[in-house]
Amino acid sequence: KSVVDFLRSTDVGALTVGRHDIDGDRLYVNVAEEPLRAVEQAPLEVHNRYIDVQVLLMGEETFGWRHRPDCIAPRAEFDEERDILFYSDTPATLYTLHAGQFTILFPEDAHAPLIGSGRVRKLIFKLMLQ
């Protein structure tokens, strides 16, 4: 509900790139403008403390996805400070978002964002798990 309320009450086009707190560490949004890359250059990633709600504002972005328990090749130890772990496993499936669409990614969703060509502008909401 808080994410929807934020989207309804905020001129998201006017937000600057970077972090914007909504409810401190419990809920915040990162505004990102990023170049896209080939699927081979996009590692799967997972988070333990946060659910991601990624809202695409501009462009077209493909995501790789694999069920986290099926990932067997971590690239390093889990980074507690950044709440992230990368895997060398390949995605089981790919899906594409267009401007105005969103995806919700839970801790069990290993995801590889930023696949495609060109650039995207998006909102990455981080919702802390209770």
Coordinates of C-alpha atoms in Angstrom, one line a residue:
K1 CA 0.0 0.0 0.0
S2 CA 2.8 2.4 0.9
V3 CA 4.4 1.9 -2.6
V4 CA 1.1 2.6 -4.3
D5 CA 0.5 5.7 -2.1
F6 CA 4.0 7.0 -3.0
L7 CA 3.4 6.5 -6.7
R8 CA 0.0 8.3 -6.6
S9 CA 1.3 11.3 -4.6
T10 CA 4.8 11.8 -6.1
D11 CA 5.9 13.3 -9.4
V12 CA 8.3 10.4 -10.1
G13 CA 9.6 12.1 -13.2
A14 CA 11.0 14.9 -11.0
L15 CA 12.9 12.6 -8.7
T16 CA 16.7 12.7 -8.9
V17 CA 18.8 9.6 -9.3
G18 CA 19.7 8.0 -5.9
R19 CA 18.0 7.0 -2.7
H20 CA 14.8 8.6 -1.4
D21 CA 13.6 7.6 2.0
I22 CA 9.9 6.9 2.5
D23 CA 10.1 5.2 5.9
G24 CA 13.8 5.1 6.7
D25 CA 15.3 1.7 6.1
R26 CA 11.9 0.1 6.3
L27 CA 10.9 1.5 2.9
Y28 CA 12.9 3.5 0.4
V29 CA 13.2 3.9 -3.3
N30 CA 16.3 4.1 -5.5
V31 CA 15.9 6.0 -8.7
A32 CA 18.2 4.5 -11.3
E33 CA 19.2 5.4 -14.8
E34 CA 21.3 2.6 -16.1
P35 CA 22.7 1.2 -19.3
L36 CA 21.5 -2.3 -20.3
R37 CA 23.8 -5.3 -21.0
A38 CA 23.8 -8.7 -22.5
V39 CA 22.3 -11.6 -20.6
E40 CA 25.8 -13.1 -20.2
Q41 CA 26.9 -10.0 -18.4
A42 CA 24.0 -9.9 -16.0
P43 CA 24.5 -12.1 -12.9
L44 CA 21.6 -13.4 -10.8
E45 CA 21.3 -11.7 -7.5
V46 CA 19.3 -12.2 -4.3
H47 CA 18.4 -10.3 -1.2
N48 CA 17.6 -11.5 2.3
R49 CA 16.2 -8.4 4.1
Y50 CA 14.2 -6.7 1.3
I51 CA 11.5 -7.3 -1.3
D52 CA 12.2 -5.4 -4.5
V53 CA 9.4 -3.7 -6.4
Q54 CA 10.9 -2.4 -9.6
V55 CA 8.9 0.0 -11.7
L56 CA 10.1 0.8 -15.2
L57 CA 9.6 4.4 -16.1
M58 CA 11.5 4.6 -19.4
G59 CA 12.7 2.0 -21.9
E60 CA 12.4 -1.7 -22.1
E61 CA 14.2 -4.1 -19.6
T62 CA 14.5 -7.8 -19.6
F63 CA 15.0 -9.7 -16.4
G64 CA 16.5 -13.2 -15.9
W65 CA 14.9 -15.3 -13.2
R66 CA 15.7 -18.5 -11.4
H67 CA 14.3 -20.0 -8.2
R68 CA 16.9 -19.3 -5.5
P69 CA 17.0 -22.8 -4.1
D70 CA 18.0 -23.9 -7.6
C71 CA 21.1 -21.6 -7.6
I72 CA 24.2 -23.5 -6.8
A73 CA 27.1 -21.3 -7.9
P74 CA 27.5 -18.3 -5.6
R75 CA 30.2 -15.8 -6.7
A76 CA 31.2 -14.9 -3.1
E77 CA 29.8 -14.8 0.4
F78 CA 26.5 -12.9 1.1
D79 CA 27.2 -9.2 1.5
E80 CA 25.2 -8.4 4.7
E81 CA 25.8 -4.6 4.5
R82 CA 24.5 -4.4 0.9
D83 CA 22.0 -7.2 1.4
I84 CA 23.1 -9.0 -1.8
L85 CA 24.6 -12.2 -3.1
F86 CA 25.5 -12.8 -6.8
Y87 CA 25.3 -16.2 -8.5
S88 CA 27.0 -17.5 -11.7
D89 CA 24.0 -19.7 -12.5
T90 CA 22.1 -18.9 -15.6
P91 CA 18.5 -17.7 -15.6
A92 CA 15.8 -20.4 -16.0
T93 CA 13.6 -17.9 -17.8
L94 CA 13.6 -14.3 -19.1
Y95 CA 10.8 -11.8 -19.1
T96 CA 10.6 -8.2 -20.4
L97 CA 9.0 -5.1 -18.8
H98 CA 7.9 -2.0 -20.8
A99 CA 7.6 1.5 -19.4
G100 CA 4.7 1.6 -16.9
Q101 CA 5.1 -2.0 -15.9
F102 CA 6.6 -3.5 -12.7
T103 CA 7.9 -6.6 -11.1
I104 CA 8.0 -7.8 -7.5
L105 CA 11.0 -9.8 -6.4
F106 CA 11.0 -11.7 -3.1
P107 CA 14.1 -13.2 -1.4
E108 CA 13.4 -16.6 -3.1
D109 CA 13.6 -14.9 -6.6
A110 CA 17.1 -14.8 -8.0
H111 CA 17.0 -12.1 -10.6
A112 CA 19.3 -10.7 -13.2
P113 CA 18.2 -7.1 -14.0
L114 CA 19.3 -4.6 -16.7
I115 CA 19.3 -7.0 -19.7
G116 CA 18.7 -5.5 -23.2
S117 CA 20.1 -2.6 -25.2
G118 CA 20.0 1.1 -24.6
R119 CA 19.2 2.6 -21.2
V120 CA 16.4 2.5 -18.7
R121 CA 15.1 4.8 -15.9
K122 CA 13.3 2.9 -13.1
L123 CA 12.3 3.0 -9.5
I124 CA 13.6 0.2 -7.2
F125 CA 11.5 0.2 -4.0
K126 CA 13.1 -1.7 -1.1
L127 CA 10.6 -3.0 1.4
M128 CA 12.1 -4.5 4.5
L129 CA 10.7 -7.9 5.6
Q130 CA 9.1 -7.9 9.0

